[in-house]
Coordinates of C-alpha atoms in Angstrom, one line a residue:
M1 CA 0.1 -0.1 0.0
K2 CA 3.2 2.4 1.1
H3 CA 4.4 1.7 -2.6
L4 CA 1.2 2.6 -4.0
K5 CA 1.4 5.6 -2.8
Y6 CA 4.6 5.9 -4.0
R7 CA 3.6 5.1 -7.1
I8 CA 0.7 7.3 -7.3
A9 CA 3.0 10.4 -6.8
S10 CA 5.9 9.5 -8.9
A11 CA 2.8 9.6 -11.5
V12 CA 1.4 12.6 -10.5
S13 CA 4.6 14.7 -10.6
G14 CA 5.8 12.9 -13.7
C15 CA 2.4 14.3 -15.0
V16 CA 3.0 17.5 -13.6
C17 CA 7.0 17.9 -15.0
F18 CA 4.9 16.8 -18.1
F19 CA 2.5 20.0 -18.3
L20 CA 5.4 22.2 -17.6
V21 CA 7.4 21.1 -20.1
T22 CA 4.9 21.3 -22.5
L23 CA 3.7 24.6 -21.7
S24 CA 7.1 25.7 -21.7
G25 CA 7.7 24.3 -25.3
S26 CA 4.2 26.1 -26.5
F27 CA 5.6 29.9 -24.7
L28 CA 8.9 29.1 -26.6
A29 CA 6.9 28.2 -29.7
N30 CA 4.7 31.6 -30.1
A31 CA 7.4 34.3 -28.7
D32 CA 9.5 34.0 -31.7
T33 CA 9.1 38.0 -32.3
Q34 CA 11.1 39.0 -29.1
T35 CA 14.7 39.7 -29.2
D36 CA 15.6 39.9 -26.3
N37 CA 14.0 36.5 -25.7
H38 CA 15.7 35.2 -22.5
F39 CA 15.0 32.2 -23.0
S40 CA 16.1 32.0 -26.9
P41 CA 17.7 28.8 -27.8
G42 CA 22.0 28.8 -27.3
K43 CA 21.6 31.6 -24.9
P44 CA 21.8 29.9 -21.5
T45 CA 19.0 30.7 -19.2
T46 CA 19.5 31.9 -15.6
V47 CA 16.6 32.7 -13.4
S48 CA 16.9 35.2 -10.5
P49 CA 15.7 35.5 -7.3
S50 CA 15.7 39.7 -8.1
A51 CA 14.2 39.9 -11.8
G52 CA 11.1 38.2 -9.9
N53 CA 11.0 34.5 -10.4
T54 CA 10.6 32.4 -8.2
V55 CA 11.1 28.5 -8.1
S56 CA 9.9 26.6 -5.2
A57 CA 9.9 23.0 -3.8
A58 CA 8.3 22.0 -0.3
P59 CA 7.6 18.7 0.0
T60 CA 3.6 19.3 1.6
D61 CA 3.6 16.5 4.7
T62 CA 6.9 15.9 6.7
T63 CA 4.3 13.7 8.9
S64 CA 3.7 11.2 6.2
G65 CA 6.7 10.9 4.6
E66 CA 4.6 10.8 1.1
H67 CA 7.2 13.4 -0.7
S68 CA 4.8 16.2 -2.4
L69 CA 5.7 18.6 -4.9
T70 CA 4.0 22.2 -5.1
A71 CA 5.1 24.3 -7.9
T72 CA 4.8 28.2 -7.7
I73 CA 6.0 30.3 -10.1
S74 CA 6.0 33.6 -10.0
A75 CA 7.0 35.7 -13.3
A76 CA 7.9 39.1 -13.8
P77 CA 10.7 39.3 -16.6
P78 CA 12.8 41.4 -16.6
S79 CA 12.1 45.3 -17.9
N80 CA 13.8 45.0 -21.1
S81 CA 12.3 41.2 -22.3
A82 CA 8.8 40.0 -23.8
P83 CA 6.7 38.2 -21.3
F84 CA 6.4 35.3 -21.5
L85 CA 2.2 35.3 -22.3
S86 CA 0.5 37.7 -23.2
P87 CA -2.2 37.1 -20.5
E88 CA -5.8 38.9 -20.1
P89 CA -5.4 42.1 -18.3
T90 CA -6.1 41.5 -15.0
P91 CA -8.5 43.7 -13.2
G92 CA -7.7 46.2 -10.9
I93 CA -5.9 49.4 -10.6
A94 CA -3.0 49.8 -12.7
P95 CA 0.0 51.4 -11.3
T96 CA 0.0 54.7 -11.6
S97 CA 3.7 56.6 -12.5
A98 CA 5.4 59.0 -10.7
P99 CA 3.5 62.3 -12.0
S100 CA 5.6 64.8 -13.8
P101 CA 6.5 68.2 -11.4
T102 CA 3.9 70.7 -13.0
P103 CA 7.0 73.5 -14.0
S104 CA 6.2 76.5 -12.0
P105 CA 4.6 79.2 -14.4
T106 CA 7.6 81.7 -15.1
P107 CA 6.5 85.4 -13.8
T108 CA 5.1 87.7 -16.4
P109 CA 7.2 91.2 -15.6
S110 CA 4.8 94.1 -14.7
P111 CA 5.2 95.8 -17.3
A112 CA 6.6 99.5 -16.3
P113 CA 3.2 102.5 -16.0
T114 CA 3.5 104.7 -19.3
P115 CA 4.3 108.3 -17.8
T116 CA 2.0 110.7 -18.9
P117 CA 3.1 113.1 -21.5
S118 CA 3.6 116.6 -20.4
P119 CA 1.7 118.5 -23.2
S120 CA 3.8 120.8 -25.5
P121 CA 3.7 124.1 -25.1
T122 CA 1.9 125.6 -28.3
P123 CA 4.8 127.3 -30.6
T124 CA 4.4 131.5 -30.7
P125 CA 3.8 132.3 -34.1
E126 CA 7.6 133.7 -36.0
P127 CA 6.2 137.5 -35.6
F128 CA 6.5 139.7 -38.3
V129 CA 9.0 141.8 -39.2
F130 CA 8.6 144.5 -40.5
T131 CA 11.6 146.4 -42.5
K132 CA 9.7 149.4 -43.6
A133 CA 10.2 152.9 -42.8
I134 CA 8.0 155.7 -43.7
A135 CA 8.6 159.4 -43.8
N136 CA 7.7 161.1 -41.5
V137 CA 6.5 164.7 -42.4
T138 CA 3.9 167.0 -43.9
D139 CA 6.1 167.7 -47.2
Y140 CA 9.6 165.6 -48.0
V141 CA 12.5 164.4 -46.0
N142 CA 16.1 164.9 -48.6
I143 CA 17.9 161.4 -49.2
R144 CA 21.9 161.7 -48.7
E145 CA 24.9 160.0 -50.2
G146 CA 25.6 160.0 -46.8
A147 CA 25.4 160.5 -43.3
S148 CA 25.7 163.8 -43.0
T149 CA 24.0 166.5 -44.2
D150 CA 27.4 168.4 -46.1
T151 CA 27.1 164.9 -48.9
T152 CA 24.6 165.3 -52.1
L153 CA 22.3 165.2 -52.1
L154 CA 20.3 162.4 -54.0
G155 CA 16.8 162.8 -54.1
R156 CA 13.4 163.2 -51.3
L157 CA 10.8 160.5 -50.1
F158 CA 7.7 162.8 -49.2
A159 CA 4.8 161.9 -47.0
D160 CA 4.0 159.0 -46.3
G161 CA 6.5 157.8 -48.8
I162 CA 8.1 153.9 -47.4
A163 CA 11.2 153.1 -48.1
E164 CA 13.9 149.8 -46.9
V165 CA 15.8 150.2 -44.0
L166 CA 19.3 148.6 -44.5
D167 CA 21.3 149.6 -41.4
I168 CA 21.1 152.1 -38.6
Q169 CA 24.1 154.1 -38.2
G170 CA 23.7 156.4 -35.0
D171 CA 20.6 159.2 -36.0
W172 CA 21.1 158.2 -39.8
V173 CA 19.2 155.4 -41.5
H174 CA 20.3 153.9 -44.8
I175 CA 17.8 153.1 -46.3
S176 CA 16.3 151.3 -49.9
S177 CA 13.7 153.0 -51.6
G178 CA 13.0 153.6 -56.0
T179 CA 16.5 154.0 -57.8
I180 CA 17.5 155.4 -54.8
T181 CA 20.2 153.9 -51.7
G182 CA 21.0 156.8 -49.3
Y183 CA 20.9 158.3 -45.8
I184 CA 17.7 159.6 -43.6
F185 CA 18.1 161.7 -41.3
S186 CA 15.8 158.9 -38.2
D187 CA 14.5 161.8 -36.7
Y188 CA 12.3 162.0 -40.3
L189 CA 10.8 158.1 -40.3
Y190 CA 8.8 156.1 -38.5
L191 CA 10.8 152.8 -37.7
G192 CA 9.8 149.0 -36.2
K193 CA 6.6 149.6 -34.6
Q194 CA 5.7 152.4 -34.7
A195 CA 6.3 152.2 -38.5
A196 CA 3.5 148.7 -38.7
A197 CA 0.7 150.5 -36.5
Y198 CA 1.5 153.6 -39.1
A199 CA 1.2 151.4 -41.3
D200 CA -2.1 150.5 -40.6
K201 CA -3.6 154.1 -39.6
I202 CA -2.8 155.1 -43.4
T203 CA -3.8 151.4 -45.2
A204 CA 0.1 151.7 -46.7
Y205 CA -0.8 148.0 -47.2
N206 CA -4.1 145.9 -48.5
A207 CA -4.0 141.4 -49.1
K208 CA -5.1 140.6 -52.5
V209 CA -5.8 136.9 -52.3
N210 CA -3.8 134.6 -54.7
A211 CA -5.4 130.9 -54.4
G212 CA -9.0 130.1 -55.9
S213 CA -11.1 130.3 -52.7
L214 CA -9.3 131.1 -48.7
N215 CA -11.2 130.9 -45.7
I216 CA -11.6 134.2 -43.7
R217 CA -10.7 132.8 -39.7
S218 CA -11.5 134.8 -36.7
G219 CA -8.2 134.3 -35.1
P220 CA -4.3 133.6 -36.5
G221 CA -5.3 129.3 -36.6
T222 CA -6.8 127.2 -38.5
D223 CA -8.4 125.8 -34.9
Y224 CA -10.4 129.4 -34.7
E225 CA -14.0 130.2 -36.4
I226 CA -14.6 130.6 -40.4
L227 CA -16.2 133.5 -40.5
G228 CA -16.8 133.4 -44.3
S229 CA -14.1 133.0 -47.7
T230 CA -12.8 134.6 -50.4
S231 CA -11.5 134.4 -53.7
Y232 CA -9.1 135.2 -56.3
E233 CA -8.0 138.6 -56.6
K234 CA -9.7 140.2 -53.5
T235 CA -8.3 142.5 -51.4
Y236 CA -8.3 144.0 -47.7
P237 CA -6.6 146.3 -45.9
A238 CA -3.7 144.6 -43.5
L239 CA -3.1 145.4 -40.2
I240 CA 0.6 144.8 -40.6
S241 CA 0.6 145.4 -36.5
L242 CA -1.3 143.0 -35.7
S243 CA 0.0 139.8 -38.6
N244 CA 2.4 137.0 -37.8
K245 CA 4.6 135.1 -40.6
E246 CA 2.1 132.4 -40.8
W247 CA -0.9 134.8 -40.8
I248 CA -1.6 137.9 -42.7
A249 CA -4.8 140.5 -39.9
I250 CA -7.2 142.3 -42.4
Q251 CA -9.5 144.6 -41.7
Y252 CA -12.6 141.9 -42.8
T253 CA -15.0 144.8 -41.8
T254 CA -15.9 148.2 -40.2
D255 CA -15.9 146.6 -37.0
T256 CA -14.7 143.2 -37.1
V257 CA -10.4 142.8 -37.4
A258 CA -10.3 138.4 -39.4
Y259 CA -7.3 136.0 -41.0
L260 CA -5.7 135.4 -43.9
Y261 CA -3.4 132.7 -44.4
A262 CA -0.1 134.3 -45.2
Q263 CA 0.7 131.6 -48.0
Y264 CA -2.0 132.3 -50.1
V265 CA -2.0 136.7 -50.1
D266 CA 0.2 139.0 -51.6
L267 CA 0.5 142.1 -49.4
I268 CA 0.9 145.0 -52.1
C269 CA 2.1 148.7 -51.2
N270 CA 0.1 151.2 -51.6
Q271 CA 2.8 153.4 -50.7
K272 CA 5.1 156.0 -52.8
E273 CA 8.7 155.5 -53.5
A274 CA 11.5 158.0 -53.3
M275 CA 12.3 159.9 -56.6
T276 CA 15.7 161.5 -57.6
L277 CA 15.8 165.2 -58.5
S278 CA 15.5 164.6 -62.5
E279 CA 12.4 161.7 -61.4
I280 CA 11.0 164.7 -59.3
A281 CA 11.5 167.8 -62.5
A282 CA 9.9 165.1 -64.6
A283 CA 7.3 164.1 -62.0
E284 CA 6.2 168.1 -61.5
R285 CA 5.7 169.4 -65.4
A286 CA 3.5 166.2 -65.5
A287 CA 1.9 167.7 -62.9
K288 CA 2.2 170.8 -64.0
I289 CA 0.2 170.0 -67.2
E290 CA -2.0 167.7 -65.9
R291 CA -3.6 170.8 -63.9
T292 CA -4.0 173.3 -67.0
S293 CA -5.6 170.0 -68.6
V294 CA -9.1 170.8 -69.2
K295 CA -12.1 167.7 -68.6
S296 CA -14.4 168.7 -70.7
I297 CA -16.3 172.4 -72.2
P298 CA -19.3 172.2 -72.9
V299 CA -21.1 172.9 -75.6
T300 CA -22.7 176.7 -76.0
Y301 CA -25.0 178.9 -78.5
R302 CA -23.9 182.2 -79.6
N303 CA -26.3 184.1 -82.3
P304 CA -25.8 182.9 -86.2
I305 CA -23.1 184.2 -88.4
S306 CA -23.9 185.2 -92.2
I307 CA -21.0 184.6 -94.5
T308 CA -20.7 184.2 -98.3
D309 CA -20.6 182.1 -100.5
E310 CA -17.5 182.6 -101.7
D311 CA -16.0 182.8 -97.6
L312 CA -17.6 179.4 -96.9
E313 CA -16.3 177.7 -100.0
V314 CA -12.4 178.8 -98.4
F315 CA -13.9 178.3 -94.9
A316 CA -15.2 174.3 -95.9
L317 CA -11.4 174.0 -97.4
V318 CA -9.9 175.2 -94.3
V319 CA -11.6 173.1 -92.3
A320 CA -10.0 170.5 -94.5
A321 CA -7.3 170.9 -94.6
E322 CA -6.3 171.6 -90.8
A323 CA -8.8 168.3 -89.4
Y324 CA -10.0 166.2 -92.9
W325 CA -8.8 162.8 -91.1
E326 CA -10.0 164.3 -87.7
P327 CA -14.0 163.3 -86.0
Y328 CA -16.6 165.2 -86.9
E329 CA -16.2 167.4 -83.5
G330 CA -12.5 167.9 -84.1
K331 CA -13.5 169.6 -87.7
L332 CA -16.7 171.3 -86.0
A333 CA -13.9 172.7 -83.4
V334 CA -11.3 173.9 -85.8
A335 CA -14.8 175.6 -87.2
N336 CA -15.4 177.6 -83.8
V337 CA -11.8 179.3 -83.7
I338 CA -12.2 180.3 -87.3
L339 CA -15.1 182.2 -86.2
N340 CA -13.5 183.0 -82.6
R341 CA -10.8 184.8 -84.2
L342 CA -13.6 186.6 -86.5
L343 CA -15.8 187.9 -82.9
E344 CA -12.8 189.5 -81.9
G345 CA -12.0 191.5 -84.6
R346 CA -7.4 191.4 -84.8
Y347 CA -7.4 189.1 -86.7
G348 CA -9.3 190.1 -89.7
N349 CA -13.3 191.0 -90.7
T350 CA -13.7 188.1 -93.1
V351 CA -13.3 184.3 -92.5
Y352 CA -11.0 185.1 -95.7
D353 CA -9.3 187.6 -94.2
V354 CA -8.1 185.6 -90.6
V355 CA -7.7 182.3 -92.4
T356 CA -5.1 184.4 -94.3
A357 CA -3.2 186.2 -92.2
P358 CA 0.4 185.2 -91.5
G359 CA 1.9 182.9 -89.6
Q360 CA -1.8 181.5 -88.8
F361 CA -3.6 178.9 -90.6
S362 CA -0.5 176.7 -92.5
G363 CA -3.4 174.9 -93.9
Y364 CA -4.9 177.3 -96.0
N365 CA -1.6 177.0 -98.5
Y366 CA -2.8 173.6 -99.1
I367 CA -6.3 174.1 -99.9
D368 CA -5.8 173.0 -103.3
N369 CA -4.7 169.7 -102.3
Y370 CA -8.6 168.8 -101.1
R371 CA -11.2 170.4 -104.1
G372 CA -12.4 167.8 -106.1
R373 CA -12.8 165.9 -102.1
D374 CA -15.8 164.8 -100.8
L375 CA -15.8 168.2 -98.1
S376 CA -19.3 166.8 -97.4
D377 CA -18.4 167.1 -93.2
C378 CA -16.1 169.9 -93.7
Y379 CA -19.2 172.1 -94.8
A380 CA -21.3 170.7 -92.6
A381 CA -19.2 171.5 -89.3
C382 CA -18.6 175.2 -90.6
K383 CA -22.2 175.4 -91.3
E384 CA -23.5 173.9 -87.7
A385 CA -20.6 176.5 -86.4
L386 CA -22.6 179.4 -88.5
S387 CA -25.5 178.7 -87.3
G388 CA -24.1 178.7 -83.1
K389 CA -22.9 176.1 -82.3
N390 CA -19.8 176.2 -80.1
N391 CA -18.1 173.4 -78.7
I392 CA -14.8 174.7 -78.1
G393 CA -15.5 177.7 -75.6
D394 CA -13.5 181.0 -76.2
Y395 CA -10.2 179.2 -77.7
I396 CA -8.3 181.0 -80.6
F397 CA -5.6 178.5 -80.3
F398 CA -4.4 174.7 -81.7
H399 CA -2.1 172.8 -82.9
A400 CA -1.0 169.3 -84.1
D401 CA -0.2 167.6 -80.4
S402 CA 2.5 166.2 -82.8
Y403 CA 4.2 169.5 -82.9
V404 CA 3.4 170.8 -79.5
N405 CA 5.6 167.8 -78.4
A406 CA 8.5 168.0 -80.4
H407 CA 8.3 171.5 -79.6
D408 CA 7.2 171.2 -75.6
E409 CA 5.0 173.9 -75.1
W410 CA 3.3 172.2 -72.1
L411 CA 4.7 174.4 -69.7
L412 CA 3.2 177.5 -71.7
F413 CA -0.4 175.9 -72.2
T414 CA -2.4 178.0 -69.1
S415 CA -4.8 175.6 -70.0
W416 CA -5.3 172.9 -72.6
Y417 CA -7.8 170.7 -74.4
R418 CA -7.2 167.7 -76.3
I419 CA -9.8 167.1 -79.3
D420 CA -7.9 163.4 -81.1
G421 CA -4.9 164.8 -82.5
H422 CA -5.0 168.2 -81.8
I423 CA -4.8 170.4 -78.6
F424 CA -6.4 173.7 -78.0
F425 CA -4.9 176.5 -75.6
K426 CA -4.4 179.2 -74.3
R427 CA -1.4 180.6 -73.7
N428 CA 0.4 182.9 -71.5
W429 CA 2.5 184.9 -74.2

């Protein structure tokens, strides 16, 4: 009986060993894809407890004397080898890997506070520098070659006349005006701010618009109210003392000062410049001639005058010789000059006597050149003058204007009146 138990135990042990060998072969047959398999053929297999594989055999019953083998396998393949089997996952809590530490966030630097900018002061407009001088006299002031009354007299600057200031040398101002560069004693000039203020008083300058359209503002800047607009070549009295380099002040209305952008404005000077002595002489001559000029002569009527037909023919021929190319008004005036002389009596008692008086009507010498021409206007002028119509007053002299200019007779006239190419005049000789 005892041997029977031993044989049964041996048989059981053999079956167990066979089962284990078979299982091991099956595992090896299924593990050919693992290149690092510890059980690959040709390599010694070492199982170390430290690798987590434990095989133990212990008698199950020491008292009975029967030897029973219990095999326990705990298989945990090395970390670099494939598992023996691909077992079904064991339910349970999966091993938790140690979490990677969360990196501390990089602190975002606080932005530096932006300093509040200090407001830039509004730039002061560059002032309008008035470099002109204005004559502070009632008539004129002399301009000298040097800064002394002992130097040559070059010309004159008349009352309210204007000059450019070049320099100031003590009591003398070096100026340029017209064609003269010379010196004026400073007491006779407005200078600097005083000159600008006086320029405004006499409206020395006009502001003339040179743009197609331009705003008129209440102050010297684009942030001021628009009072209106103006257009090309409009002019306004300029106020120099209130202007600056960018804005020209103007007298907009009687009681309103306004401003125009200087870039689109031309300053037009209304004042006269200095004159040389020769220019003054020419101007005085022209002024005298202008003063003696008669602007118009009214038509008057007197009693009719009768003359013979022979005198009428001579009358018409002389008018033709003197004024054939003049307008009808000129022909009528020549006819009345002849009649004025007739009525005066000192040139003769008939028309023929008057027109043939020595040195009087040179045209009489050429009357034959006009015979046979159309003299209808000349006859009409003579007849109208004889009827009493007079368009030349009491004038008894006339010359062609070319003759007056050639002999420079202008200053000899006490009065004169022009009709086209003839000058009718009175004289003091």
